[in-house]
XYZ file of C-alpha atoms in Angstrom:
456
model
C 3.478 -38.982 5.945
C 4.004 -35.379 4.858
C 1.773 -35.807 1.807
C -1.084 -37.003 4.044
C -0.477 -34.104 6.444
C -0.460 -31.700 3.512
C -3.861 -32.941 2.370
C -5.242 -32.178 5.822
C -3.503 -28.896 6.651
C -3.725 -27.022 3.350
C -7.537 -27.211 3.040
C -7.797 -26.283 6.721
C -5.555 -23.261 6.235
C -7.504 -22.245 3.160
C -10.814 -22.409 5.026
C -9.455 -20.424 7.966
C -7.816 -17.900 5.670
C -11.105 -17.284 3.826
C -13.351 -17.231 6.891
C -15.176 -13.883 6.872
C -15.463 -13.708 10.641
C -11.772 -14.355 11.292
C -10.748 -11.944 8.538
C -12.963 -9.264 10.097
C -11.411 -9.794 13.548
C -7.883 -9.677 12.148
C -8.469 -6.564 10.018
C -10.550 -4.916 12.727
C -7.758 -5.113 15.260
C -5.413 -3.538 12.712
C -7.403 -0.312 13.158
C -6.328 -0.066 16.788
C -2.798 -1.441 16.352
C -1.049 1.768 15.143
C -2.810 3.803 17.859
C -1.822 1.305 20.545
C 1.790 1.287 19.376
C 1.852 5.099 19.413
C 0.314 5.106 22.902
C 2.870 2.502 23.940
C 5.721 4.935 23.434
C 4.178 7.314 25.979
C 3.353 4.438 28.325
C 6.930 3.242 28.027
C 8.199 6.774 28.626
C 6.069 7.016 31.763
C 7.291 3.649 33.048
C 10.864 3.516 31.737
C 12.764 1.076 34.000
C 15.025 3.670 35.630
C 13.971 4.664 39.199
C 15.466 8.158 38.947
C 13.424 8.882 35.824
C 10.184 7.629 37.429
C 10.852 9.760 40.509
C 11.495 12.823 38.313
C 8.153 12.398 36.529
C 6.186 11.841 39.736
C 7.710 14.795 41.597
C 7.600 17.342 38.769
C 4.395 19.371 39.228
C 3.287 21.296 36.132
C 0.170 22.855 37.678
C 0.428 23.918 41.306
C -3.331 24.548 41.639
C -4.412 21.063 40.596
C -1.244 19.260 41.648
C -0.963 17.680 38.188
C 2.391 15.992 37.710
C 4.383 15.351 34.572
C 3.771 11.619 35.049
C -0.004 12.122 34.875
C 0.256 14.128 31.672
C 2.556 11.650 29.938
C 0.099 8.814 30.609
C -2.783 10.696 28.901
C -1.951 9.384 25.388
C -1.917 5.871 26.832
C -5.321 6.510 28.413
C -6.609 7.757 25.055
C -5.534 4.486 23.380
C -5.152 1.553 25.774
C -7.962 2.513 28.142
C -10.543 2.804 25.349
C -8.995 0.398 22.842
C -12.181 -1.715 22.643
C -13.919 1.257 20.989
C -11.388 1.222 18.142
C -11.572 -2.573 17.847
C -15.380 -2.600 17.774
C -15.542 0.044 15.051
C -12.803 -1.673 13.050
C -14.380 -5.135 13.261
C -17.832 -3.797 12.369
C -16.381 -1.945 9.375
C -14.314 -4.937 8.201
C -17.126 -7.450 8.625
C -19.523 -5.214 6.709
C -17.043 -5.152 3.809
C -16.740 -8.948 3.932
C -20.508 -9.490 3.561
C -20.889 -6.652 1.011
C -22.758 -4.335 3.397
C -22.180 -0.588 3.729
C -18.953 -0.411 5.818
C -19.616 2.991 7.394
C -23.084 2.057 8.602
C -21.824 -1.374 9.576
C -19.331 0.279 11.935
C -22.031 2.679 13.177
C -24.631 0.019 14.055
C -21.919 -2.083 15.712
C -20.907 0.781 17.974
C -24.537 1.655 18.685
C -25.519 -1.910 19.619
C -22.402 -2.292 21.789
C -23.167 0.865 23.753
C -26.851 -0.098 23.970
C -25.948 -3.288 25.833
C -23.359 -1.603 28.066
C -24.362 -0.930 31.712
C -23.975 2.788 32.464
C -23.133 2.605 36.136
C -19.943 3.038 38.153
C -19.646 2.150 41.826
C -17.035 3.883 43.932
C -16.295 6.192 46.825
C -17.398 9.815 46.655
C -16.261 12.657 48.880
C -19.251 14.696 50.078
C -18.808 18.203 51.454
C -19.428 18.286 55.190
C -18.659 14.590 55.699
C -15.366 13.450 57.147
C -15.183 10.116 55.297
C -16.006 9.279 51.674
C -19.208 7.338 51.044
C -19.900 4.529 48.615
C -22.162 5.474 45.708
C -23.312 4.217 42.332
C -23.198 6.849 39.623
C -24.525 6.926 36.077
C -21.429 7.064 33.893
C -19.608 5.319 31.075
C -17.501 2.608 32.773
C -13.944 2.746 31.474
C -13.450 -0.910 32.371
C -15.897 -1.966 29.648
C -14.381 0.205 26.904
C -10.996 -1.394 27.538
C -9.843 -4.992 27.478
C -12.933 -6.327 29.284
C -15.277 -5.197 26.521
C -13.500 -6.725 23.527
C -15.269 -10.074 23.271
C -18.789 -8.666 23.648
C -17.760 -6.091 21.032
C -16.820 -8.859 18.590
C -20.197 -10.531 19.118
C -22.045 -7.222 18.675
C -20.209 -6.588 15.407
C -21.158 -9.903 13.860
C -24.778 -9.927 15.071
C -25.595 -6.276 14.367
C -24.052 -6.167 10.887
C -25.790 -9.420 9.903
C -29.111 -8.006 11.156
C -28.489 -4.747 9.289
C -27.757 -6.542 6.025
C -30.747 -8.836 6.545
C -33.013 -5.773 6.629
C -31.314 -4.326 3.540
C -31.709 -7.606 1.652
C -35.417 -7.602 2.593
C -35.645 -4.137 0.959
C -36.653 -2.485 4.241
C -35.189 0.791 3.037
C -36.447 4.284 2.276
C -35.902 5.139 -1.374
C -35.259 8.769 -2.221
C -36.166 10.496 -5.508
C -33.586 11.001 -8.211
C -31.226 13.920 -7.820
C -30.699 13.445 -4.084
C -26.978 13.422 -3.177
C -25.650 9.844 -2.696
C -24.669 10.380 0.951
C -28.159 11.642 1.806
C -29.691 8.710 -0.047
C -27.458 6.232 1.816
C -28.316 7.880 5.117
C -32.073 7.508 4.612
C -31.605 3.981 3.239
C -29.885 3.043 6.515
C -32.702 4.438 8.682
C -34.981 1.388 8.840
C -32.205 -1.246 8.950
C -30.455 0.740 11.695
C -33.698 1.115 13.652
C -34.306 -2.640 13.231
C -30.905 -3.426 14.765
C -31.572 -0.948 17.566
C -34.944 -2.554 18.341
C -33.447 -6.055 18.527
C -30.643 -5.007 20.868
C -32.995 -2.871 22.960
C -35.270 -5.896 23.449
C -32.281 -8.068 24.383
C -31.029 -5.504 26.894
C -34.534 -5.162 28.360
C -34.926 -8.916 28.851
C -31.504 -9.257 30.475
C -32.211 -6.369 32.849
C -35.506 -7.989 33.879
C -33.438 -10.981 34.998
C -31.010 -8.714 36.858
C -28.002 -9.001 34.568
C -26.537 -7.560 31.342
C -24.819 -8.855 28.211
C -21.385 -7.534 29.197
C -21.299 -9.434 32.489
C -22.667 -12.594 30.865
C -20.097 -12.661 28.051
C -17.242 -11.698 30.338
C -18.035 -14.352 32.966
C -19.059 -17.226 30.705
C -16.922 -16.664 27.595
C -14.108 -14.172 28.005
C -12.747 -15.336 31.373
C -12.617 -19.046 30.336
C -10.958 -18.154 27.024
C -8.403 -15.954 28.757
C -7.662 -18.701 31.279
C -7.230 -21.146 28.414
C -4.985 -18.779 26.457
C -2.980 -17.851 29.545
C -1.203 -21.229 29.637
C 2.118 -22.327 28.250
C 0.440 -25.401 26.730
C -2.007 -23.305 24.731
C 0.864 -21.323 23.244
C 2.908 -24.451 22.484
C -0.015 -26.066 20.661
C -0.784 -22.847 18.768
C 2.866 -22.523 17.721
C 3.096 -26.105 16.537
C 0.123 -25.482 14.229
C 1.610 -22.128 13.182
C 4.883 -23.728 12.099
C 3.190 -26.669 10.406
C 1.301 -24.175 8.232
C 4.560 -22.391 7.400
C 6.115 -25.740 6.451
C 3.531 -26.030 3.680
C 4.105 -22.442 2.528
C 1.021 -20.973 4.229
C 1.460 -17.898 6.431
C 0.876 -19.625 9.763
C 1.074 -16.373 11.692
C -2.008 -15.064 9.888
C -3.964 -18.318 10.149
C -3.301 -19.052 13.833
C -3.115 -15.375 14.795
C -6.666 -14.740 13.611
C -7.861 -17.031 16.408
C -5.190 -16.625 19.080
C -4.097 -12.986 18.845
C -7.312 -11.406 20.225
C -6.849 -13.479 23.389
C -3.168 -12.548 23.682
C -3.875 -8.860 23.082
C -6.528 -8.844 25.792
C -4.068 -10.454 28.216
C -1.512 -7.758 27.340
C -4.007 -4.993 28.032
C -4.777 -6.551 31.418
C -1.036 -6.459 32.124
C -1.035 -2.751 31.336
C -3.837 -2.216 33.854
C -2.009 -4.293 36.460
C 1.322 -2.493 36.170
C -0.354 0.892 35.827
C -3.114 0.727 38.441
C -2.449 -2.488 40.371
C -5.796 -3.991 39.325
C -6.216 -7.637 38.339
C -3.296 -10.030 37.962
C -0.391 -10.160 35.497
C -0.223 -12.800 32.757
C 2.994 -14.435 31.621
C 1.510 -15.472 28.272
C 0.425 -12.449 26.247
C 1.104 -10.671 22.971
C 4.548 -9.412 24.069
C 5.559 -12.848 25.331
C 4.698 -14.218 21.891
C 6.328 -11.457 19.842
C 9.469 -10.935 21.913
C 10.353 -14.276 23.523
C 8.876 -17.116 21.436
C 10.759 -16.386 18.238
C 13.656 -14.177 17.180
C 13.795 -13.094 13.565
C 10.381 -14.472 12.641
C 8.660 -17.859 12.657
C 10.999 -20.674 13.636
C 13.263 -18.198 15.447
C 15.275 -18.100 12.237
C 17.662 -15.403 13.446
C 19.430 -18.271 15.231
C 19.437 -20.176 11.945
C 20.916 -17.195 10.107
C 23.755 -16.900 12.600
C 24.395 -20.655 12.346
C 24.490 -20.364 8.542
C 27.087 -17.590 8.664
C 29.246 -19.359 11.266
C 29.459 -22.976 10.084
C 28.298 -23.150 6.458
C 30.713 -23.188 3.517
C 28.446 -23.591 0.502
C 28.110 -20.445 -1.599
C 24.323 -20.760 -1.755
C 23.809 -20.776 2.015
C 26.467 -18.153 2.790
C 25.145 -15.694 0.211
C 21.566 -16.263 1.347
C 22.641 -15.714 4.960
C 24.264 -12.386 4.106
C 21.219 -11.192 2.168
C 18.705 -12.283 4.812
C 20.593 -11.142 7.929
C 19.407 -7.521 8.040
C 15.714 -8.350 7.401
C 16.052 -11.175 9.947
C 17.245 -8.788 12.653
C 13.955 -6.920 12.209
C 11.813 -10.074 12.260
C 11.339 -10.573 8.503
C 12.284 -14.088 7.452
C 10.480 -14.866 4.173
C 13.871 -14.924 2.337
C 14.942 -17.803 4.571
C 11.621 -19.662 4.582
C 11.338 -19.679 0.796
C 15.005 -19.250 -0.170
C 16.778 -21.911 1.892
C 14.058 -23.330 1.732
C 12.264 -24.303 4.925
C 9.018 -24.923 3.064
C 8.574 -28.681 2.478
C 12.040 -29.333 3.933
C 11.615 -32.150 6.515
C 15.210 -31.790 7.769
C 14.966 -28.123 8.819
C 11.356 -28.519 9.933
C 12.582 -30.314 13.085
C 14.557 -27.366 14.570
C 12.054 -24.956 12.976
C 9.479 -26.248 15.481
C 11.890 -27.254 18.268
C 13.601 -23.869 18.779
C 10.395 -21.784 19.307
C 8.985 -24.512 21.570
C 12.155 -24.431 23.679
C 12.033 -20.607 23.784
C 8.421 -20.643 24.998
C 9.044 -23.217 27.742
C 12.311 -21.644 28.923
C 10.874 -18.100 28.974
C 7.750 -19.233 30.800
C 9.818 -21.025 33.467
C 12.128 -18.024 33.959
C 9.175 -15.643 34.350
C 7.218 -18.047 36.528
C 10.229 -18.293 38.860
C 10.462 -14.458 38.866
C 14.015 -14.609 37.516
C 12.809 -12.466 34.616
C 9.966 -9.922 35.020
C 6.655 -10.549 33.288
C 6.234 -8.340 30.219
C 4.606 -5.019 31.076
C 1.993 -5.100 28.294
C 3.488 -2.231 26.303
C 2.944 -2.989 22.614
C 6.488 -2.862 21.311
C 6.545 -3.306 17.506
C 7.469 -6.878 16.553
C 10.153 -5.474 14.242
C 12.135 -4.130 17.233
C 15.481 -5.991 17.373
C 16.068 -8.393 20.242
C 17.871 -7.220 23.396
C 16.352 -3.756 22.853
C 12.816 -5.208 22.841
C 13.569 -7.448 25.824
C 14.867 -4.525 27.858
C 11.890 -2.311 27.034
C 9.324 -5.048 27.777
C 10.927 -6.172 31.053
C 14.408 -4.981 32.053
C 18.010 -6.101 31.579
C 17.048 -9.657 32.623
C 14.662 -9.957 29.678
C 17.348 -8.712 27.284
C 19.812 -11.245 28.693
C 17.243 -14.043 28.374
C 16.695 -13.165 24.710
C 20.440 -13.297 24.062
C 20.834 -16.659 25.810
C 17.887 -18.183 23.944
C 19.232 -16.849 20.647
C 22.591 -18.554 21.274
C 20.965 -21.833 22.322
C 18.885 -21.704 19.152
C 22.085 -21.375 17.106
C 23.454 -24.595 18.608
C 20.163 -26.422 17.987
C 20.151 -25.383 14.331
C 23.852 -26.117 13.633
C 23.675 -29.957 13.186
C 20.740 -29.657 10.788
C 22.066 -26.802 8.683
C 25.454 -28.570 8.450
C 23.738 -31.530 6.778
C 22.131 -29.164 4.259
C 25.453 -27.420 3.775
C 27.160 -30.686 2.858
C 24.370 -31.463 0.390
C 24.667 -28.041 -1.247
C 28.479 -28.238 -1.396
C 28.208 -31.597 -3.166
C 25.730 -30.105 -5.613
C 28.001 -27.100 -6.215
C 31.009 -29.396 -6.673
C 29.112 -31.544 -9.152
C 27.953 -28.439 -11.020
C 31.527 -27.120 -11.121
C 32.831 -30.486 -12.372
C 30.139 -30.593 -15.040
C 31.001 -27.062 -16.141
C 34.721 -27.902 -16.238
C 33.991 -31.019 -18.232
C 31.927 -29.020 -20.705
C 34.713 -26.461 -21.110
C 37.284 -29.229 -21.599
C 35.152 -30.907 -24.264
C 34.738 -27.580 -26.014
C 38.518 -26.980 -25.991
C 39.145 -30.473 -27.368
C 36.697 -29.868 -30.178
C 38.609 -26.719 -31.124
C 41.894 -28.720 -31.105
C 40.421 -31.159 -33.616
C 39.914 -28.285 -36.036
């Protein structure tokens, strides 16, 4: 059975792992990740779950003329990262995809950003206060809409990156470039070489934007309504996460990094859901999502894939074989911070049908239990703050929700220990028998050696 499954899953993982488009999405989002994490600290500081602290920030005025409060200033770094995160993602994906298809990365990022902004509608509708009028009036202004440079603009940005960079490289391959004489500095030569391909991309996207406007719509609304919303609804379900995690752990079983393979497809959806949570808790717009990047990182698994922190604790509590106990001691500290390769390859979990059962069962139980607790409002929905996945449990649960989230993490960790115990005990008995047999063989060899000396 497992050999047949291996023949199916390994080629699939290899194809996904080498897919240029998925690699570009994964690497592109890595551009924004450190900035989002840095902005998260300020967002967390501005929304730390202590009422007295929140009241202090909101009532402390640092500029009496403008009425600016300390709370408004602390949220500025979050606005400079979360609010415009699609800009970073678009640039990163365009750059990464250009590298994948051997195009010029800098100009790949540039034409991606240009085409994205070219399709974006520059209008904002809202209420404006007019001097001499008692009530504000509704008006449509020409401006850069912040909603589109945030979570709502990610999917159209991904499409723009792939289409624009492919068009750019098509023009380059057709030799539609301006060649400069010898002696011109390389950067100047590259700049002029990009002129015609860049103008070609601009012309294509201008024509597309023109046609869509003739029909009374725009690319951002089309992609958001017909692609992004359905995908977010699909990803915002407990069943989608369960299925994704089953595939993730099957890949790990065969020694393939399932987090990278499945994450390349699923993580952009989860990250977008997290950013919508930030907007909801910050401004009250939209609706919160139970399933998101923080739900995955902080409540599905503890200690890495398979929730192996529970396995580590079970190993240290009930196991007696030297191999498992020593491995448990060595892997405990990395496991606390979510690094579990020593366990996956050292125990091993790879190609181990016995441990594979709880390896899939424990994360699945964590996902279902956490979803139920949050759906019943017994535990708050995660606030969208991008807490690093290496943050130890209890601390991460408290920061993402409150004390209830920390308690839920602890309870799930303990339940995971009890699920793992029967399976790791079987392995422990096997290893003890092997160690006993090895010790007997060594003793027998020593005895034979001693007897041979006696014969002399």
